[in-house]
mmCIF file of C-alpha atoms and ligand atoms in Angstrom:
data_model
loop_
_atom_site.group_PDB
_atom_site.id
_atom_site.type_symbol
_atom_site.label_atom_id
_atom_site.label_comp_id
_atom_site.label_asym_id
_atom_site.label_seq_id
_atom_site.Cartn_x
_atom_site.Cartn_y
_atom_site.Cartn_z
ATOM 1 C CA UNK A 16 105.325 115.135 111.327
ATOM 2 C CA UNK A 17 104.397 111.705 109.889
ATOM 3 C CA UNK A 18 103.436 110.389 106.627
ATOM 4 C CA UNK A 19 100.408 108.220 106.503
ATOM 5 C CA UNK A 20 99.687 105.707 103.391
ATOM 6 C CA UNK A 21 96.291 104.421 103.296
ATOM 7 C CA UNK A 22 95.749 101.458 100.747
ATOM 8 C CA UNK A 23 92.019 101.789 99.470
ATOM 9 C CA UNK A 24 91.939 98.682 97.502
ATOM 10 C CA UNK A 25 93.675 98.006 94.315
ATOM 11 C CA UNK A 26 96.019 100.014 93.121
ATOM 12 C CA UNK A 27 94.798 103.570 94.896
ATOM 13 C CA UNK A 28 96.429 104.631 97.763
ATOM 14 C CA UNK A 29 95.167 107.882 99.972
ATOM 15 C CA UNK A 30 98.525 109.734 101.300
ATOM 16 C CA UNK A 31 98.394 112.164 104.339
ATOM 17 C CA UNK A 32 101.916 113.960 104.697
ATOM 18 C CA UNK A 33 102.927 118.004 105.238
ATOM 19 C CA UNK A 34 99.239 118.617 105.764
ATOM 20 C CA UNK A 35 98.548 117.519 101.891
ATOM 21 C CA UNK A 36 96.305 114.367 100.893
ATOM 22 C CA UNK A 37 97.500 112.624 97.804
ATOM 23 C CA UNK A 38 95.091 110.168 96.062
ATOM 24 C CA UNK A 39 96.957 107.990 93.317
ATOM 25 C CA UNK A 40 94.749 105.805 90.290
ATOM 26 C CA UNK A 41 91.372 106.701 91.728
ATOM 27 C CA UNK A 42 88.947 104.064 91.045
ATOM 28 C CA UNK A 43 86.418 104.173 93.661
ATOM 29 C CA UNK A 44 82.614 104.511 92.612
ATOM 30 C CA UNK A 45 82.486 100.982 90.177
ATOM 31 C CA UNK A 46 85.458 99.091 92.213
ATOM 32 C CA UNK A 47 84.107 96.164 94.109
ATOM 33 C CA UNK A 48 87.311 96.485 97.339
ATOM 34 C CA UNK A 49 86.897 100.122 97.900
ATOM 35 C CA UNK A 50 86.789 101.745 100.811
ATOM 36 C CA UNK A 51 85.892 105.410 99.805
ATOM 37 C CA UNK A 52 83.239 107.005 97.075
ATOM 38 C CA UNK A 53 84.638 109.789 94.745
ATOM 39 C CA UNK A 54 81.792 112.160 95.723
ATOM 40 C CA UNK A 55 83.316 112.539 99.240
ATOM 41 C CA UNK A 56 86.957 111.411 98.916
ATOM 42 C CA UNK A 57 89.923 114.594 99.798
ATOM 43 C CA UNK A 58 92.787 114.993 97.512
ATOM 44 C CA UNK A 59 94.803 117.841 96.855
ATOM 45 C CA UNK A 60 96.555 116.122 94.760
ATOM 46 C CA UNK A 61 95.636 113.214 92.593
ATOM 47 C CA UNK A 62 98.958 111.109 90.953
ATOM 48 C CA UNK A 63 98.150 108.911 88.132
ATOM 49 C CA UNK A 64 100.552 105.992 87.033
ATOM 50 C CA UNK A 65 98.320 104.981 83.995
ATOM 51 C CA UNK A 66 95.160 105.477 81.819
ATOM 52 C CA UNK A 67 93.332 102.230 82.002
ATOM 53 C CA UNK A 68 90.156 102.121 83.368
ATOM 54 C CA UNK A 69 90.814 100.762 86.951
ATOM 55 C CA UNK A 70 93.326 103.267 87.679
ATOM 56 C CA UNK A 71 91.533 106.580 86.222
ATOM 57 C CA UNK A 72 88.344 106.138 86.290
ATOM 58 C CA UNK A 73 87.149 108.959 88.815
ATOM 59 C CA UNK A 74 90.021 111.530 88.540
ATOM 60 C CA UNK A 75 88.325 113.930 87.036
ATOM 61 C CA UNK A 76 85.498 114.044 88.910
ATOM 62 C CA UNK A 77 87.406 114.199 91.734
ATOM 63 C CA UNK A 78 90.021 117.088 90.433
ATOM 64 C CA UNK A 79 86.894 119.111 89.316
ATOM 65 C CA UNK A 80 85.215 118.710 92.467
ATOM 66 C CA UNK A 81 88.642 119.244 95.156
ATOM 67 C CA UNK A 82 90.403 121.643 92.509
ATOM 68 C CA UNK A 83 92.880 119.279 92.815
ATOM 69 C CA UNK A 84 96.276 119.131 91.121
ATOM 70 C CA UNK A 85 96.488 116.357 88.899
ATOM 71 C CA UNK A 86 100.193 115.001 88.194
ATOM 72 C CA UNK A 87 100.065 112.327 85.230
ATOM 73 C CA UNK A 88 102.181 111.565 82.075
ATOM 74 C CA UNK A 89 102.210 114.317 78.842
ATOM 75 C CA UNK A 90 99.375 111.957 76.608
ATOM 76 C CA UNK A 91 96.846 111.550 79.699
ATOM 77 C CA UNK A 92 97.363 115.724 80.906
ATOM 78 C CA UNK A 93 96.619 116.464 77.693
ATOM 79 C CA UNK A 94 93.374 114.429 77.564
ATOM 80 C CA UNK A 95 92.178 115.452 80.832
ATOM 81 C CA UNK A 96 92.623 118.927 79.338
ATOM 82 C CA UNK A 97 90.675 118.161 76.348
ATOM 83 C CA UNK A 98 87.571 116.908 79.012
ATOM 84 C CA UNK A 99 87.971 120.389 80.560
ATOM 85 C CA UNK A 100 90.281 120.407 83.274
ATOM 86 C CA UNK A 101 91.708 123.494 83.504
ATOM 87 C CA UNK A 102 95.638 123.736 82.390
ATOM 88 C CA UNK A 103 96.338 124.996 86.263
ATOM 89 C CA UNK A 104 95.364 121.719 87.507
ATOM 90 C CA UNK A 105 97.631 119.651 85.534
ATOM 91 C CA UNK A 106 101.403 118.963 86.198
ATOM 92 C CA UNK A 107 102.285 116.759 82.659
ATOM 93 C CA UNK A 108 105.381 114.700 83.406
ATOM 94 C CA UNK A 109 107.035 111.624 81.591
ATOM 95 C CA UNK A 110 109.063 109.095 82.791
ATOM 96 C CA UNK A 111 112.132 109.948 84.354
ATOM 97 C CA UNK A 112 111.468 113.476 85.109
ATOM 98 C CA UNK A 113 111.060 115.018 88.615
ATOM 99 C CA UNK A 114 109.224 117.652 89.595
ATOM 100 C CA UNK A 115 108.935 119.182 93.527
ATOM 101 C CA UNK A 116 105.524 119.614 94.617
ATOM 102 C CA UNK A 117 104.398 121.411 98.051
ATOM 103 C CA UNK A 118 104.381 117.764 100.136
ATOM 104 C CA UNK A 119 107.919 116.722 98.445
ATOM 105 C CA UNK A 120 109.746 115.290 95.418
ATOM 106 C CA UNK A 121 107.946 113.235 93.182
ATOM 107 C CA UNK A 122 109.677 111.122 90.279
ATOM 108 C CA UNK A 123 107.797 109.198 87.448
ATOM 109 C CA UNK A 124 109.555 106.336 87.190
ATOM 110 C CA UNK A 125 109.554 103.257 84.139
ATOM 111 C CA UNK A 126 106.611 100.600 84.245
ATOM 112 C CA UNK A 127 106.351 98.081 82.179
ATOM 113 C CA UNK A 128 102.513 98.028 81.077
ATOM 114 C CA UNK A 129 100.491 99.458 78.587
ATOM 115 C CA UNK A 130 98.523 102.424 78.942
ATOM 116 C CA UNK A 131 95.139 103.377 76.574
ATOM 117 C CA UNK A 132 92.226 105.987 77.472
ATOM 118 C CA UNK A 133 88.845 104.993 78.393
ATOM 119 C CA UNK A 134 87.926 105.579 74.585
ATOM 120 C CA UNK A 135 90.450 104.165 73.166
ATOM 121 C CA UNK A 136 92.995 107.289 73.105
ATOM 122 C CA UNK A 137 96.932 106.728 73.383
ATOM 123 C CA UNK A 138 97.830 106.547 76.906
ATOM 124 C CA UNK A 139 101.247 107.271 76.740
ATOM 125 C CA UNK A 140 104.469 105.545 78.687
ATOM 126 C CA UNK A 141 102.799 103.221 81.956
ATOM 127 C CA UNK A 142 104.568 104.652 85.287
ATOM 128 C CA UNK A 143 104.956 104.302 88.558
ATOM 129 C CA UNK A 144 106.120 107.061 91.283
ATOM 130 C CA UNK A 145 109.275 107.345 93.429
ATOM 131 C CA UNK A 146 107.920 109.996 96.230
ATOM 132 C CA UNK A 147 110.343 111.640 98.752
ATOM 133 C CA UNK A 148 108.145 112.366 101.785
ATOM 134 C CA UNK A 149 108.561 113.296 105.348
ATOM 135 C CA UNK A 150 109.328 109.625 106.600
ATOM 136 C CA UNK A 151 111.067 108.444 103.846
ATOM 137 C CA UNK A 152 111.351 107.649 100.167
ATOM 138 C CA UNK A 153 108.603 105.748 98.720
ATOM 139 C CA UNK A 154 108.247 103.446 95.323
ATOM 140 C CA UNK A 155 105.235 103.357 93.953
ATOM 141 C CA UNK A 156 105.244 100.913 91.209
ATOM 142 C CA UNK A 157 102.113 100.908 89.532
ATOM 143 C CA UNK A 158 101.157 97.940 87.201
ATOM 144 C CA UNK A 159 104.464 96.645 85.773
ATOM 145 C CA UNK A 160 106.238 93.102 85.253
ATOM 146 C CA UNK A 161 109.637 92.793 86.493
ATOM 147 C CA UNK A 162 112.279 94.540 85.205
ATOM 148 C CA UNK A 163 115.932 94.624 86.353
ATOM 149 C CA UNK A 164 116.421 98.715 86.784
ATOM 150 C CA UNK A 165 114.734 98.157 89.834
ATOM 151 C CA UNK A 166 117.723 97.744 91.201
ATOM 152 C CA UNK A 167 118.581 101.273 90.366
ATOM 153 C CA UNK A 168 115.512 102.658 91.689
ATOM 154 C CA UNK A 169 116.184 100.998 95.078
ATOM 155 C CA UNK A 170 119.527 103.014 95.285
ATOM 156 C CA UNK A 171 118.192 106.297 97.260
ATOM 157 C CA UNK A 172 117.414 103.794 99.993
ATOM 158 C CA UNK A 173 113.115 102.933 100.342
ATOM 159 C CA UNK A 174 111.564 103.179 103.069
ATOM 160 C CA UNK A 175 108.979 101.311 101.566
ATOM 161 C CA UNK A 176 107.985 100.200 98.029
ATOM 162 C CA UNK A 177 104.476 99.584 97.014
ATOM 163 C CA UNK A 178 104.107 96.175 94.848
ATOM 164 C CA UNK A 179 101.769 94.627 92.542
ATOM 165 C CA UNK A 180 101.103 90.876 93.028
ATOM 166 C CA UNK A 181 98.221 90.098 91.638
ATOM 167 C CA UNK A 182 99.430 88.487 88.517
ATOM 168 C CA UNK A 183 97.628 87.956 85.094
ATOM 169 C CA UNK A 184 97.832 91.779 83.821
ATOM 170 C CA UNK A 185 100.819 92.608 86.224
ATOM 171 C CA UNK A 186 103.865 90.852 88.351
ATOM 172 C CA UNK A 187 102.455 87.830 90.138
ATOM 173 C CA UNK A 188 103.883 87.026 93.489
ATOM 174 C CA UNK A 189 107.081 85.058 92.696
ATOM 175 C CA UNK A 190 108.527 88.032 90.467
ATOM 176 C CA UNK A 191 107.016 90.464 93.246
ATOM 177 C CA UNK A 192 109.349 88.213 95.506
ATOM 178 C CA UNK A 193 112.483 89.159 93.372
ATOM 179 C CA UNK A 194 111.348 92.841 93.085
ATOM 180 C CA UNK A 195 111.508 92.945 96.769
ATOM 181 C CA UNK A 196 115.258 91.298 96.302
ATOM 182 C CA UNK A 197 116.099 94.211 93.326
ATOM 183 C CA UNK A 198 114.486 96.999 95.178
ATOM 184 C CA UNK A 199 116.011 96.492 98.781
ATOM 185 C CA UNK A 200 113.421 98.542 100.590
ATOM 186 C CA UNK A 201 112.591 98.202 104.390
ATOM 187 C CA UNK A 202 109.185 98.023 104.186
ATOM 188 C CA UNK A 203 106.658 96.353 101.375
ATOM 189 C CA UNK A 204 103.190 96.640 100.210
ATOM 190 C CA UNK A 205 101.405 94.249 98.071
ATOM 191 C CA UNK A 206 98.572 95.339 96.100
ATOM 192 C CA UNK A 207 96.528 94.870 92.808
ATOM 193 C CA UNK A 208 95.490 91.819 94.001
ATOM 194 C CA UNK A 209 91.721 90.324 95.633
ATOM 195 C CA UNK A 210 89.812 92.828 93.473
ATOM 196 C CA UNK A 211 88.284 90.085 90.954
ATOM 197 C CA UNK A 212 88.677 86.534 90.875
ATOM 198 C CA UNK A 213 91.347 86.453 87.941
ATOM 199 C CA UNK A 214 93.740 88.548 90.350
ATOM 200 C CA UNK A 215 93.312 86.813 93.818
ATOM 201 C CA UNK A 216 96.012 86.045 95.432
ATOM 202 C CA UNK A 217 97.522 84.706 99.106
ATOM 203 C CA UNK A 218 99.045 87.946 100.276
ATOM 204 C CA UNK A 219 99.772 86.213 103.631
ATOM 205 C CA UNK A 220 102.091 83.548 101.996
ATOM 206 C CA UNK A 221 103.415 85.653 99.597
ATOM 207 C CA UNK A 222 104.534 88.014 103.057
ATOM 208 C CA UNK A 223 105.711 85.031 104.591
ATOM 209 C CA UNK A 224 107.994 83.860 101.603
ATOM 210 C CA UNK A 225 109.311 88.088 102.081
ATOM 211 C CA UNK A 226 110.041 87.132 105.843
ATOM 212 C CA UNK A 227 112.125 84.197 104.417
ATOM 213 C CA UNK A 228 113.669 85.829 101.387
ATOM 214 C CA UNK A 229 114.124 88.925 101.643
ATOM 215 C CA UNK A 230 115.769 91.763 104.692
ATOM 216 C CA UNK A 231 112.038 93.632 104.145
ATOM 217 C CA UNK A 232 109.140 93.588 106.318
ATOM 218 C CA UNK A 233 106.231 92.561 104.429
ATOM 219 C CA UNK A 234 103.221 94.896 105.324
ATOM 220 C CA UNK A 235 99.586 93.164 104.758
ATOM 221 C CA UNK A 236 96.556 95.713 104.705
ATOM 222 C CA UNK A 237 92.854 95.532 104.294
ATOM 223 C CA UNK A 238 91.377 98.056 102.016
ATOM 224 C CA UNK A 239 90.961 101.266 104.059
ATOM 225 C CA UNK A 240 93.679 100.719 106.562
ATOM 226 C CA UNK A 241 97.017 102.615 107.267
ATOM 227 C CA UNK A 242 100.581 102.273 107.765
ATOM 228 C CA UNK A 243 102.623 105.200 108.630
ATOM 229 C CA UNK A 244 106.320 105.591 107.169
HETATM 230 NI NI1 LIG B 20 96.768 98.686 83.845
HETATM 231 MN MN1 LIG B 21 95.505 97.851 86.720
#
């Protein structure tokens, strides 16, 4: 039994582990990088780290259409409740809570970000998501700057930890570079980066600066492909 983490472009990832697929910030149909179209995507469950556009967009399409559960903070549960998902689909968390779900643990951990609704509703808390699945723990950490408690989060020992570098509206690479350093995982992601011009980025230096750096191994996907934990 293996875990597999697919990136799909920006900040959505497609996870296949205990015979569950997890789909987190699905932003597929309008998203220039992405791999997969929300009329045909699975998810049994759909984890959401924010409510801006290019992380939401599609989850409820997608949970009414799968009868997927969705697991986001208390402010954007209660929204998608108010659009008509059904209070069965909806696991409300906020940060620091955990919750155990069918495929594992899942903790919402701190982001620092900001967070509104498509129309202009309050968003709650920004997140990210520390997931213990077969394979491993894994950080997810959503859009965030750098922030020092890191270092706390890297303390159950990662596996692998999912990183934003795309700069401008999140970490760039050098404080992605010091994340890796806080975080201590084994393995690391980038992502949030190459999806517009005002986010591209050189995720092949920025691994190679990793190699230097840092004990991780830096792993560099195209949207659509895999790595397995
Ligand atoms: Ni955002
Ligand atoms: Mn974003």
């Amino acid at each position: 039994m293996t875990t597999n983490i697919t990136w799909l472009g920006h900040g959505r990832f497609q996870i296949r582990t205990a015979g569950q697929s997890l789909l987190i910030d699905p932003f597929l149909d309008d998203c220039p990088t992405s791999p997969q179209k929300a009329d045909t995507v699975a998810a049994d469950t759909i984890l959401l780290t924010h409510a801006h556009f290019d992380h939401i967009t599609d989850a409820l399409k997608i949970a009414q259409r799968t009868k997927a559960t969705v697991i986001a903070n208390f402010e954007i549960s209660n929204w998608l409740h108010g659009q008509g998902l059904p209070e069965k689909q909806l696991e409300a968390m906020n940060v620091g809570g955990q919750i155990t779900q069918p495929f594992g643990l899942v903790k919402m951990t701190l982001a620092h970000h900001s967070s509104s609704l498509p129309d202009g509703a309050y968003g709650g808390l920004a997140s990210g998501y520390l997931l213990d699945l077969e394979g491993g723990h894994v950080y997810f950490a959503g859009d965030t700057s750098l922030f020092l408690d890191m270092k706390l989060l890297g303390l159950v020992g990662l596996e692998l930890a999912v990183l934003p570098i795309g700069d401008r509206f999140t970490m760039g690479p050098d404080d992605a570079l010091e994340a890796v350093k806080l975080l201590s995982p084994k393995r690391v992601l980038p992502c949030h980066y190459n999806t517009w011009p005002p986010i591209e980025q050189d995720a092949a230096a920025w691994a190679e600066s990793v190699r230097k750096q840092t004990a991780a191994q830096p792993v560099v996907l195209e949207p659509g492909e895999t790595v397995q934990l």
